[in-house]
Coordinates of C-alpha atoms and ligand atoms in Angstrom, one line a residue:
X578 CA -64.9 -11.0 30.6
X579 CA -64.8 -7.2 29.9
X580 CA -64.2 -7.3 26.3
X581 CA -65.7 -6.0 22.9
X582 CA -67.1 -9.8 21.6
X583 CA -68.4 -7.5 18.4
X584 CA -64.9 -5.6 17.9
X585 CA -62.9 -8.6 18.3
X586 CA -64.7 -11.0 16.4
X587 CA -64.7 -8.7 13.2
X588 CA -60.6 -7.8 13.6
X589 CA -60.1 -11.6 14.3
X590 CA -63.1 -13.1 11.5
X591 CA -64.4 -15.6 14.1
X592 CA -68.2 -15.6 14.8
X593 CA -69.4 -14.6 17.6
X594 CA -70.6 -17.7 18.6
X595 CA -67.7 -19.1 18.4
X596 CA -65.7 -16.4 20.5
X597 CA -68.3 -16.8 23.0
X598 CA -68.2 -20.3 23.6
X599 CA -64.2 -20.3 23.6
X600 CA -64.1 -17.7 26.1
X601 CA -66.7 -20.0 28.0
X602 CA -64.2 -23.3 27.5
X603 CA -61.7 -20.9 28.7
X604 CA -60.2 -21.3 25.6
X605 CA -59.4 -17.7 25.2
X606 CA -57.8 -15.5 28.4
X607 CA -57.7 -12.0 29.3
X608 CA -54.4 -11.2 30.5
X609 CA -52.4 -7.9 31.7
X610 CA -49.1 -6.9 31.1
X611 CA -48.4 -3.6 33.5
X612 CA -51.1 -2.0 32.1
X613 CA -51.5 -3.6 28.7
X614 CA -54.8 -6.1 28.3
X615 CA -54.8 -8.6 26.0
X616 CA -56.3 -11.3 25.3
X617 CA -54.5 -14.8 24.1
X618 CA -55.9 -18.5 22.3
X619 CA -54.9 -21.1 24.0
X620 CA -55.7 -23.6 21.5
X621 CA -56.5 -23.4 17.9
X622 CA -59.9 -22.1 17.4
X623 CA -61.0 -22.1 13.2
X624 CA -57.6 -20.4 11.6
X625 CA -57.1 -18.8 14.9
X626 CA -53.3 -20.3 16.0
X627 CA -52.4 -21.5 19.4
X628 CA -50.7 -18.9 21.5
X629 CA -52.4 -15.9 18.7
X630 CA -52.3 -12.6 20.8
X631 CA -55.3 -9.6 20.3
X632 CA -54.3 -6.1 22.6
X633 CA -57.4 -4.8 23.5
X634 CA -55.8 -1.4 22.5
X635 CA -57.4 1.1 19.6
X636 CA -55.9 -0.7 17.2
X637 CA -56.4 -4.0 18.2
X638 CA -53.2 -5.2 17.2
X639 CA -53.2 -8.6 16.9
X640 CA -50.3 -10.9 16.8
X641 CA -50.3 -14.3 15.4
X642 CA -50.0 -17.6 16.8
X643 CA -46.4 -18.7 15.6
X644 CA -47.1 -22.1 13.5
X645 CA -46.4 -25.7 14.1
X646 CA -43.3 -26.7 12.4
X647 CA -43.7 -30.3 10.7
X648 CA -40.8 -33.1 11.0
X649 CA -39.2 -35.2 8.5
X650 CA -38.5 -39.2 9.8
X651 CA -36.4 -39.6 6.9
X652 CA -34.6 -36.9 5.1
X653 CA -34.9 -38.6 1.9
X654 CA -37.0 -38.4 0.1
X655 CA -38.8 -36.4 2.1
X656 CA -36.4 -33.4 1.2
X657 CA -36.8 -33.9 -2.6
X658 CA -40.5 -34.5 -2.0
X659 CA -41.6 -31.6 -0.2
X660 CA -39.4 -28.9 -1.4
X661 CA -40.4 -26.8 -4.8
X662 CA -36.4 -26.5 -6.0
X663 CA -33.8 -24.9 -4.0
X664 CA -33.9 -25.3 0.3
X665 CA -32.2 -23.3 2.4
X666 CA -30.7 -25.3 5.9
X667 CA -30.9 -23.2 9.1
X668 CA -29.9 -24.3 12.5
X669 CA -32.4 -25.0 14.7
X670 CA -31.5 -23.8 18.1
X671 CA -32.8 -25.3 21.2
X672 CA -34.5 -22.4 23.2
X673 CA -37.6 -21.3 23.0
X674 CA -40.0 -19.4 20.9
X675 CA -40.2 -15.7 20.9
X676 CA -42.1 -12.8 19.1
X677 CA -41.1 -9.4 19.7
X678 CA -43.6 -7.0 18.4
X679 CA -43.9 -3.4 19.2
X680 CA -46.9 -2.1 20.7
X681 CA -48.5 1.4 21.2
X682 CA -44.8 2.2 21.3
X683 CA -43.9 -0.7 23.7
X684 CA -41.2 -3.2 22.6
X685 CA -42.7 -6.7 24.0
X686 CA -41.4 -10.1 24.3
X687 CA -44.4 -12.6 24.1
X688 CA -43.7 -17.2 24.6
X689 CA -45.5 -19.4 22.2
X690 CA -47.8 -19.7 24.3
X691 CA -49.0 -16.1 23.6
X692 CA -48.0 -14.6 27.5
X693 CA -46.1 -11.2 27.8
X694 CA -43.1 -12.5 29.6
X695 CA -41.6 -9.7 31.8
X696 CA -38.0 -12.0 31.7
X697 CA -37.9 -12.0 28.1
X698 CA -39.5 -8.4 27.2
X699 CA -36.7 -7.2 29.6
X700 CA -34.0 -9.2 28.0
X701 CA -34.6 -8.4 24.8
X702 CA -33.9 -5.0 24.8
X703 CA -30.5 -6.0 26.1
X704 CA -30.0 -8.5 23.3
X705 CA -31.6 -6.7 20.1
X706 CA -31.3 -3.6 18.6
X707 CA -35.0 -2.9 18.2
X708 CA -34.6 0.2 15.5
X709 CA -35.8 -2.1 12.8
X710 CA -39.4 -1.7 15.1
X711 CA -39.3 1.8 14.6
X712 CA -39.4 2.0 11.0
X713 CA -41.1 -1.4 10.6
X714 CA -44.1 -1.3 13.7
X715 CA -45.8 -3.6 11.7
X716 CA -43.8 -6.9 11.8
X717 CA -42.9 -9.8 14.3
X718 CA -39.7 -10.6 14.7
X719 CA -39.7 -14.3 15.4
X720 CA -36.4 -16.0 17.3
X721 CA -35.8 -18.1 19.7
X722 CA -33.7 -17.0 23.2
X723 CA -31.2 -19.4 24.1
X724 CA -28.5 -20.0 26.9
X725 CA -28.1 -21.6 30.4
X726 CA -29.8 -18.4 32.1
X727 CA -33.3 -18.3 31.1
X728 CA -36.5 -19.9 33.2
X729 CA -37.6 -22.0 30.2
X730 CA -34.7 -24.1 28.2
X731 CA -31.9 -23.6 29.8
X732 CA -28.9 -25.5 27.3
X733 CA -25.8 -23.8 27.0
X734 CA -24.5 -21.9 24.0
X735 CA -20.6 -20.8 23.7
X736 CA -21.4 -17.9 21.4
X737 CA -24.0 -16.0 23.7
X738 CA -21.6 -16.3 26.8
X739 CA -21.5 -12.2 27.8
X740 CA -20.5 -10.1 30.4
X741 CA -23.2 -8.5 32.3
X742 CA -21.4 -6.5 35.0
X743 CA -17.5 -6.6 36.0
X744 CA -17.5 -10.1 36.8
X745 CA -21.1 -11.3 36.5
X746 CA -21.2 -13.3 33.3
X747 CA -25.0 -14.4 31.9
X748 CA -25.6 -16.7 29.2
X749 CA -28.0 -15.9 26.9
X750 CA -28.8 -14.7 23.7
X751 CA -31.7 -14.0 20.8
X752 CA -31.2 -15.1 17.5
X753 CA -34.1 -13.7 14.8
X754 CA -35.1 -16.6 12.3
X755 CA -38.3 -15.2 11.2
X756 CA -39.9 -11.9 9.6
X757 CA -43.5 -11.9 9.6
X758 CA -46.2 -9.6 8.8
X759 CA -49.8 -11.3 9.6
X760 CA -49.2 -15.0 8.6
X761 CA -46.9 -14.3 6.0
X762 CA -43.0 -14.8 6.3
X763 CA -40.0 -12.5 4.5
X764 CA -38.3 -14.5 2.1
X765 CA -35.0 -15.6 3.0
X766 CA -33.2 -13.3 1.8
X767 CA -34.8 -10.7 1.9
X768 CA -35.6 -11.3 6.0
X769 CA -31.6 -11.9 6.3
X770 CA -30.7 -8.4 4.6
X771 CA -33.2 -6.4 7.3
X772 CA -31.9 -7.7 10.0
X773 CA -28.1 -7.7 8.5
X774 CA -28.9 -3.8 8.2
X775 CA -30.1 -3.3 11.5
X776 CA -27.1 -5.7 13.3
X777 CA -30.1 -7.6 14.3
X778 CA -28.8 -11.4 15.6
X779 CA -30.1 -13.9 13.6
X780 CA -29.6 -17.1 12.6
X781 CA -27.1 -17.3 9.7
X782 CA -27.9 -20.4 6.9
X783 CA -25.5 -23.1 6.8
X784 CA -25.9 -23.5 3.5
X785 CA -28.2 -23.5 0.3
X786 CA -28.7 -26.7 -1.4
X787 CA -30.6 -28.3 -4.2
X788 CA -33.4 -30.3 -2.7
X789 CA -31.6 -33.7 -4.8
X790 CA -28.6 -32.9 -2.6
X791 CA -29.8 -34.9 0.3
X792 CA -26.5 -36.1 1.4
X793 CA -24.9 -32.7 2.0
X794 CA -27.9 -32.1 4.2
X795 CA -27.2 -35.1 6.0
X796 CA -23.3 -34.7 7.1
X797 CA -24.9 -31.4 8.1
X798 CA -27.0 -33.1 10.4
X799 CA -24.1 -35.1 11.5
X800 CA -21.9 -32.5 12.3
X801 CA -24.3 -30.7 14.5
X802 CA -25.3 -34.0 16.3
X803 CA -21.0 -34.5 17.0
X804 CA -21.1 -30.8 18.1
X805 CA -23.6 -31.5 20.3
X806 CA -26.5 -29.2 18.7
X807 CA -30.1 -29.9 17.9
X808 CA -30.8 -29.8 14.8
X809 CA -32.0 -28.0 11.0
X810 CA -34.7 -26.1 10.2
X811 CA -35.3 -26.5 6.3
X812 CA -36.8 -23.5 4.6
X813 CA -37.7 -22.7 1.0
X814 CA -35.9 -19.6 -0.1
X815 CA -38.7 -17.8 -0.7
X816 CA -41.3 -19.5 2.1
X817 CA -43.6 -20.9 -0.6
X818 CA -43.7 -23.6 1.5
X819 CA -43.8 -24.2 5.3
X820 CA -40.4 -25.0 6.9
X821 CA -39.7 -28.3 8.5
X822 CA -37.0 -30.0 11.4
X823 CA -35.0 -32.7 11.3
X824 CA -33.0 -33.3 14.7
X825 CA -29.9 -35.2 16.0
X826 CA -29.2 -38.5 18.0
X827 CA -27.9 -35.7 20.7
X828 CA -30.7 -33.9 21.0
X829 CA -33.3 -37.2 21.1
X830 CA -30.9 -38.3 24.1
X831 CA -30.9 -35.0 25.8
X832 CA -34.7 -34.7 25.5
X833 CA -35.2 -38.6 26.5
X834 CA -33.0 -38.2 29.8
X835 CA -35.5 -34.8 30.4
X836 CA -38.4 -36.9 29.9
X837 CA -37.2 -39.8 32.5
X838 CA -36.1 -37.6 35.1
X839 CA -39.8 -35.9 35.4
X840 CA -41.2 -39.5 34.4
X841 CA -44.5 -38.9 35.4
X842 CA -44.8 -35.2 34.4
X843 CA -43.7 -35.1 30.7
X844 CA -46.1 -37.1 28.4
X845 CA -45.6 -40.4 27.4
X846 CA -45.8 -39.1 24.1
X847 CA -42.8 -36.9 24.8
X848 CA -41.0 -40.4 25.1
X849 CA -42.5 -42.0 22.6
X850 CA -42.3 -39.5 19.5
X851 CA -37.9 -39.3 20.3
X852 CA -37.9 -42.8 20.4
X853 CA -39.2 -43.5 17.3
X854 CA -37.3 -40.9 16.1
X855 CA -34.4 -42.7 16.5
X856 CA -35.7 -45.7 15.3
X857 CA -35.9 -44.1 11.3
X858 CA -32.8 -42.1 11.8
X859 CA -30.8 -45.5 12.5
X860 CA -32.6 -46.7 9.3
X861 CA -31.9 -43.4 7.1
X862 CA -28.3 -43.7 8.0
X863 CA -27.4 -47.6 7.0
X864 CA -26.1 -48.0 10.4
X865 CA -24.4 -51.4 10.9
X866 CA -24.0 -53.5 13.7
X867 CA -21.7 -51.5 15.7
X868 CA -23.4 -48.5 14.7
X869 CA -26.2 -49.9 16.0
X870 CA -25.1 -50.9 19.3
X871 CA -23.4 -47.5 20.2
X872 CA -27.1 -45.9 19.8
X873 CA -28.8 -48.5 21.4
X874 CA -26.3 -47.5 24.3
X875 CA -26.1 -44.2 24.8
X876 CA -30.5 -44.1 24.3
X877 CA -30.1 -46.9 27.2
X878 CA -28.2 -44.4 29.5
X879 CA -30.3 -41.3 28.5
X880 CA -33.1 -43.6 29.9
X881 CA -32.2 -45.3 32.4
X882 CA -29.8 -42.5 34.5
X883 CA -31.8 -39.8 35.2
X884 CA -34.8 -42.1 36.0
X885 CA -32.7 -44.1 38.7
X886 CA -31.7 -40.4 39.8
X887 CA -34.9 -39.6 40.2
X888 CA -36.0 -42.5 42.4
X889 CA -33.1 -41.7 44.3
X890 CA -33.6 -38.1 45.3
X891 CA -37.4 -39.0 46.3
X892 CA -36.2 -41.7 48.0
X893 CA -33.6 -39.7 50.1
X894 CA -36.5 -36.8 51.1
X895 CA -35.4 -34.3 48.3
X896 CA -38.1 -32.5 45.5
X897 CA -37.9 -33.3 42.2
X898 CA -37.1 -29.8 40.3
X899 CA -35.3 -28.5 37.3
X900 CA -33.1 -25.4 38.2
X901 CA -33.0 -22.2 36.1
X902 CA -30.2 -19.3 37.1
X903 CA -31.3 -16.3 36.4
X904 CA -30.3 -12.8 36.9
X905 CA -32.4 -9.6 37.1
X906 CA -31.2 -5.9 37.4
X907 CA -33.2 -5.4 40.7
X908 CA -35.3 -6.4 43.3
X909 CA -38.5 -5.1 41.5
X910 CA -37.9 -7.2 37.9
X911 CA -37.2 -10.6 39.8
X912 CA -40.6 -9.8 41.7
X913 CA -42.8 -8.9 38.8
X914 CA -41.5 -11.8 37.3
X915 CA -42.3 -14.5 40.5
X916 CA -45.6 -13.1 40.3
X917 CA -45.5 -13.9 36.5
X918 CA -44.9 -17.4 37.4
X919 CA -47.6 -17.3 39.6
X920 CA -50.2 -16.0 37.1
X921 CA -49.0 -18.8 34.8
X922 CA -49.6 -21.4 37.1
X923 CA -45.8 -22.3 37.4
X924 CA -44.9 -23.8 40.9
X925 CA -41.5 -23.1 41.5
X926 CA -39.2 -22.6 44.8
X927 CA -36.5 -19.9 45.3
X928 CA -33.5 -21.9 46.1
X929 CA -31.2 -19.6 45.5
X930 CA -30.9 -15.6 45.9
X931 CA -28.2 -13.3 46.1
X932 CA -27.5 -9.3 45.4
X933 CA -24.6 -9.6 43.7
X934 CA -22.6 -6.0 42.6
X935 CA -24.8 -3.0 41.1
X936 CA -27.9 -4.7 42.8
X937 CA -28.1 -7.3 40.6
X938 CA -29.8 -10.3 41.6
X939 CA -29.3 -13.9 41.0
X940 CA -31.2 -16.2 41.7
X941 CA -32.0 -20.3 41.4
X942 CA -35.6 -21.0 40.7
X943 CA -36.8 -24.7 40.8
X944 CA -39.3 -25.8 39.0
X945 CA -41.8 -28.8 41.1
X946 CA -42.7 -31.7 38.9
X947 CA -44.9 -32.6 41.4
X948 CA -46.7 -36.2 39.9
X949 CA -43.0 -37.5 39.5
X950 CA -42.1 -37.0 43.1
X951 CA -45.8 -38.1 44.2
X952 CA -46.0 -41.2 42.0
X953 CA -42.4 -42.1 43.1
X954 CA -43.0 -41.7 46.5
X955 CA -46.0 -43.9 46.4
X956 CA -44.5 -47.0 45.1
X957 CA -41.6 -46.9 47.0
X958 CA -44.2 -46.9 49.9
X959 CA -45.4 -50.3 48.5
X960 CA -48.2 -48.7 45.9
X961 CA -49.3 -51.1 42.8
X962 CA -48.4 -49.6 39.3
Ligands
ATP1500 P1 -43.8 -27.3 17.1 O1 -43.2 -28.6 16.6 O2 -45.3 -27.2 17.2 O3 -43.3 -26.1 16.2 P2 -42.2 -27.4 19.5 O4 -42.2 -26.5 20.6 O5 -42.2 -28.9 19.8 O6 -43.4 -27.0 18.5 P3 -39.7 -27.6 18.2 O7 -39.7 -29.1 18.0 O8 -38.6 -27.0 19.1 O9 -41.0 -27.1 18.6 O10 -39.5 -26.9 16.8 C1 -40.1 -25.7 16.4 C2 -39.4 -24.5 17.0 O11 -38.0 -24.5 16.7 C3 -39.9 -23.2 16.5 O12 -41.1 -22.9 17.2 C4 -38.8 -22.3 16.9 O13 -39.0 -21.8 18.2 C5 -37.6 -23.2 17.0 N1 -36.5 -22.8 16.1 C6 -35.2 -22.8 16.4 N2 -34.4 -22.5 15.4 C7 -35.2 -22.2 14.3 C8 -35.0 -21.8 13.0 N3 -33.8 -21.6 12.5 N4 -36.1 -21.6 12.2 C9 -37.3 -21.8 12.7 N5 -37.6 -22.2 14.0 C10 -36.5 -22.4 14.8
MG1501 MG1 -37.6 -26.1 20.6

């Protein structure tokens, strides 16, 4: 790999050694954006974060790994454990994660993972103001896209429903929930002000509690669950400590019917961790018989649907994908972002593709689970489990 091992492992504070060996394990990437190198941490390495980015530019700008965000079973006492006083209750959207930094005068949208996304960089600059980069270059603006029409979470959102042409609509949207500078986050209000003064989106609190005031926290959490959203992120006001997610019986059934229609491609401790989930959020709730049975229920449909669905479609001859719409200005910015895919070792088919008014294109991408539909397809053809 053509890169500076000295350079980097004095911006970066890792040994040599240690850089070495990673980039052997293949731990560590070299990537290319146009004509931007960088290189990305796959996995942790020392205090290096998952999905930490280094541009092999003059400055080295590096970009941080965003952190792991720890869960709370229970709510209390958890809450009145962890927190130092006051804690501030977010809602946590159900996208995924972006950073958008700016580099060598280059707004960029990079995943958690730490890869430039050409969707999302392009996106962005339809979504954010990105002024705030000019007279802050140093920051990362953390936020997570959501909407139907994006290739990674697609779950749709009323408020970023918009009009992309006469006629076309897309839905999608960025909401900042994070200022950071190195590994350190803006205090909440402080973070909310900036991007208030720039008409940044962002995700707005839904209220400021005491950490003793558990219940108000927790008809929070019911509300969102009957409005069919994921969950909170709890934060202390001034990020002395790390925030952490609670989630709703919603979102535990949505992610369980994911998991059973790509049964053999999504972890059994994808399953497992929503199940138990449930298991403590019964508990934390006093839920009664009837109570009771209504969740046992609708987890029991979750389940049991899309896995039959799934047997069915093999079954019947048909691939096992999940769809994404997406639309791109123009031929070029759906191709760049195919071979994107590509790169990422995402297999995918074009189902879908139309030029639709003012050249823009939309298209339907599938995404192949492909041990689902081979593991299927082998028992129904009489294989042992
Ligand atoms: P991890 O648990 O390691 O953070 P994950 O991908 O499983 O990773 P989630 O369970 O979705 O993550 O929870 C963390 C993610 O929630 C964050 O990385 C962020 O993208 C997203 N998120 C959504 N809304 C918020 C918010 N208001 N504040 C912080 N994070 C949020
Ligand atoms: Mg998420």
């Amino acid at each position: 790999m053509d890169i500076d091992i000295s350079k980097v492992s004095e911006r970066l504070n890792l040994e040599e050694d240690i850089l070495r060996s990673a980039i052997e394990r293949r731990v560590i990437s070299l990537c290319k954006y146009r004509d931007i190198r960088y290189i990305v941490f796959k996995k942790k390495v020392r205090h290096v974060e998952r999905g930490t980015v280094l541009f092999l530019n003059e400055n080295m700008d590096v970009v941080m790994g965003y952190p792991k965000i720890r869960r709370a079973l229970v709510l209390d006492p958890t809450v009145k454990k962890y927190f130092v006083d006051k804690v501030v209750v977010e809602e946590k959207l159900n996208g995924y994660n972006v950073r958008v930094v700016k580099i060598d005068g280059n707004v960029l949208g990079i995943t958690r993972g730490g890869r430039v996304c050409p969707f999302t960089t392009k996106k962005l600059l339809k979504l954010l103001d990105t002024e705030i980069l000019k007279d802050y270059p140093g920051i990362t603006l953390c936020g997570e896209m959501v909407g139907l029409n994006n290739p990674y979470v697609s779950h749709y959102y009323p408020e970023v429903d918009r009009e992309i042409c006469e006629g076309i609509r897309e839905n999608l949207g960025l909401f900042i929930f994070d200022i950071r500078e190195g590994s350190n986050s803006l205090p909440v209000e402080k973070r909310i002000e900036l991007l208030e003064a720039y008409r940044v989106p962002h995700v707005k609190p839904l209220g400021v509690f005491k950490k003793e005031e558990v219940e108000e926290i927790k008809s929070i959490v019911l509300k969102l669950d009957r409005e069919g959203r994921e969950g909170i992120v709890m934060k202390d006001p001034d990020m002395l400590v790390d925030p952490i997610k609670y989630t709703t019986h919603y979102t535990h059934c949505q992610d369980l019917s994911v998991a059973f229609r790509y049964t053999f491609d999504l972890g059994i401790h994808f399953m497992f961790s929503r199940l138990v989930r449930e298991g403590y959020q019964s508990y934390e709730f006093k839920e009664g018989e009837e109570e009771l049975e209504k969740r046992a229920h609708s987890i029991g449909r979750s389940i049991i649907y899309s896995m039959v669905e799934s047997i069915w479609k093999v079954a019947r001859g048909e691939l096992i994908t999940e769809d994404f719409e997406l639309y791109f200005e123009n031929e070029e910015d759906l191709e760049e972002f195919l071979k994107y895919l590509k790169e990422v070792h995402i297999s995918y088919v074009l189902k879908e593709k139309e030029v639709l008014k003012n050249s823009i294109f939309r298209v339907v991408i599938g995404k192949v689970y492909p041990s689902t539909r081979d593991k299927i397809k082998s028992y129904l053809e009489g294989s042992l489990w």
